[in-house]
Amino acid sequence: MRQLLDEAAKGGYGVGAFNVNNMEQIQAIMEAAKQTTSPVIIQASRGARSYAQDRYLYHLILAASELYPEIPLAMHLDHGNSFETCKSAIELGFTSVMMDGSLKPDGKTPASFEENVEVTRKVVDFAHERGITVEGEIGVLGGIEDGHGAGGSGLEHVTDPDQAVEFAEKTGVDALAIAIGTSHGAYKFSKKPDGSVLKMDILIAIHNRLPKTHLVMHGSSSVPKDLQDVVNQYGGKLKETWGVPVEEIQLGIRNGVRKINVDTDNRLAITGAIRKVLWETPEKFDPRDYLKPAREAMQKVVALRMTQFGQAGHAGDYKPISIAEIARGYADGTLSTKPLVAN
Ligand code: G3H
Ligand code: 13P
Ligand code: ZN
C-alpha cells in the first residue's frame, strides 16, 4: 500500500479502495482493474472478515493476485477498532491496516486525541517492523448507518488541521483519514452538498499544512441517482439522498487525497441488478442468473471510478516491492514516517 500511495502521489492521481465481502465483489474489482489497467486497493472490514471468514478471504485474495499478476494489489483492513484486530489482520497477510482510533473499540464513541495517538502509534510500530502500511484517522465521520461512526450530521467532529499535524507527527502513519462532513452509507446529504456541509476547505487547509501526507477520504460514495433509480424501479424503497460528487473527490485528489473509500455505490449497483432479474423473471432461481449481472454492475461502477480517480492506465508503471524490502525501508529511514509540515 505504501508504495502504491507513493506512486499515486508521484503521478498526481487517487486510488479507489473498494470493500469486499465475497468472491463476486473481488472478481468485479479485479476485472475492472484489468479493463482499465489500474493498481487496486481491496479492503475488508471487521464485518467482512466475520461474514466471509478469514481463511476464505485469504485464499480469495491469493487467487486474485495469482490470476492478475500484472495488477499491483494492496489488501487493506478497513476500520480496525483495536491493536488486536490490526495484529490479526497483519498475521493473516493483509499488506495494510487502518487503525481507526478516532473511535473507541465499540466503533461508536469518539476517543480522546491521546487515546487515538497511543493505539495508532502502537499499531504503527508493530506494522512497520513487518513492512505493513498503516492508515490512521483524526476527526470522526458522521452517521452510524453501517455500524461505524459517531452518529450526528458529520459536522460534529470535523478534523482540526492543527490536530491533524500533531497526529501525523506523533504517530508516523503512512496515510491519514480525515473527517470533512461525510458519513458512511447511502444517506450522507439531503441535497447536493455545498461548502456548508462538505468541508473541502478543511481538506485543503490540512493538505497545505501536510503537503506530503497521503490523505484518505472515507464515506466517498457518490450515491448516483441512476443507481438509486434501478433499486427503486424494481421494488426497492430508498429515500431521496445525495452522496459526494465525483468533482469534489477530484478536487480532493488535486489536494493530497490518494485513497478514496467506496462501498455503498457498489452495494447499490449489486442490489439494483439482483432486484431487476428477480422482478423481471420471477421464475428464475439459479443464483448465477442474478449474481452474474450483479458482478457486472459492480465492475461497471468500479471501472468508472478508477477512470475518474485517475488510477486508470497506471498498473504497469512500477514493479511491486516486497514486504521485506518495505520493512527495511522503514528501518533505515528510506521510507519516511516524519511528515513534512508547512506553516
Ligand atoms: O466502513 C464502512 C464500510 O462500508 C464497511 O461496512 O462494516 O458493513 O462491512 P461494513
Ligand atoms: P461509503 O459508504 O460512502 O461507500 O464509504 C465507504 C467507506 O468509507 C469504507 O471505509
Ligand atoms: Zn470508512
Coordinates of N, CA, C and O and ligand atoms in Angstrom, one line a residue, residues 19 43 78-79 141 146 183-185 188 218-221 261-265, ligand 2:
N19 N -14.6 -2.0 -0.9 CA -14.9 -3.0 0.1 C -15.4 -4.3 -0.5 O -16.1 -4.3 -1.5
Q43 N -10.4 -3.7 0.2 CA -10.4 -3.6 1.7 C -11.5 -4.5 2.2 O -12.6 -4.6 1.6
D78 N -10.1 -2.4 6.7 CA -10.9 -1.1 6.8 C -11.4 -1.0 8.3 O -12.0 -1.9 8.9
H79 N -11.2 0.2 8.9 CA -11.7 0.5 10.2 C -11.3 -0.6 11.3 O -12.2 -1.1 12.0
L141 N -16.2 10.5 11.5 CA -17.3 10.6 10.5 C -18.6 10.7 11.1 O -18.8 10.2 12.3
D146 N -23.8 2.0 8.9 CA -23.3 0.6 8.8 C -22.5 0.2 10.0 O -21.6 -0.6 10.0
S183 N -20.3 10.8 5.8 CA -20.6 9.7 6.6 C -20.7 8.4 5.8 O -20.8 8.5 4.5
H184 N -20.7 7.3 6.4 CA -20.8 6.0 5.6 C -22.3 5.8 5.2 O -23.2 6.4 5.8
G185 N -22.4 5.0 4.2 CA -23.8 4.6 3.8 C -24.4 5.5 2.7 O -23.8 6.4 2.2
K188 N -26.0 10.5 3.2 CA -25.0 11.4 3.6 C -25.5 12.8 3.7 O -25.3 13.6 4.6
H218 N -13.0 8.9 3.5 CA -14.0 7.9 3.8 C -15.4 8.4 3.4 O -15.5 9.6 3.1
G219 N -16.3 7.4 3.3 CA -17.7 7.8 3.0 C -17.8 8.5 1.7 O -18.5 9.5 1.5
S220 N -17.0 8.0 0.7 CA -16.9 8.7 -0.6 C -17.7 8.2 -1.7 O -17.5 8.5 -2.9
S221 N -18.7 7.4 -1.4 CA -19.7 7.0 -2.5 C -20.4 8.2 -3.0 O -20.7 9.2 -2.2
N261 N -12.3 5.8 -0.3 CA -13.1 4.6 0.1 C -14.5 4.6 -0.5 O -15.3 5.5 -0.2
V262 N -14.8 3.5 -1.1 CA -16.1 3.4 -1.8 C -16.7 2.0 -1.5 O -16.1 1.0 -1.8
D263 N -17.8 1.9 -0.9 CA -18.6 0.7 -0.7 C -20.0 0.8 -1.1 O -20.5 0.0 -1.9
T264 N -20.7 1.8 -0.6 CA -22.1 2.0 -0.9 C -22.5 2.0 -2.4 O -23.5 1.3 -2.7
D265 N -21.8 2.6 -3.2 CA -22.1 2.7 -4.7 C -22.2 1.2 -5.2 O -23.0 0.9 -6.0
Ligands
13P2 P1 -19.3 4.7 1.5 O1 -20.4 4.2 2.5 O2 -19.6 6.1 1.2 O3 -19.2 3.9 0.3 O4 -18.0 4.7 2.3 C1 -17.2 3.5 2.5 C2 -16.1 3.7 3.5 O5 -15.7 4.8 3.9 C3 -15.4 2.5 3.9 O6 -14.5 2.7 4.9

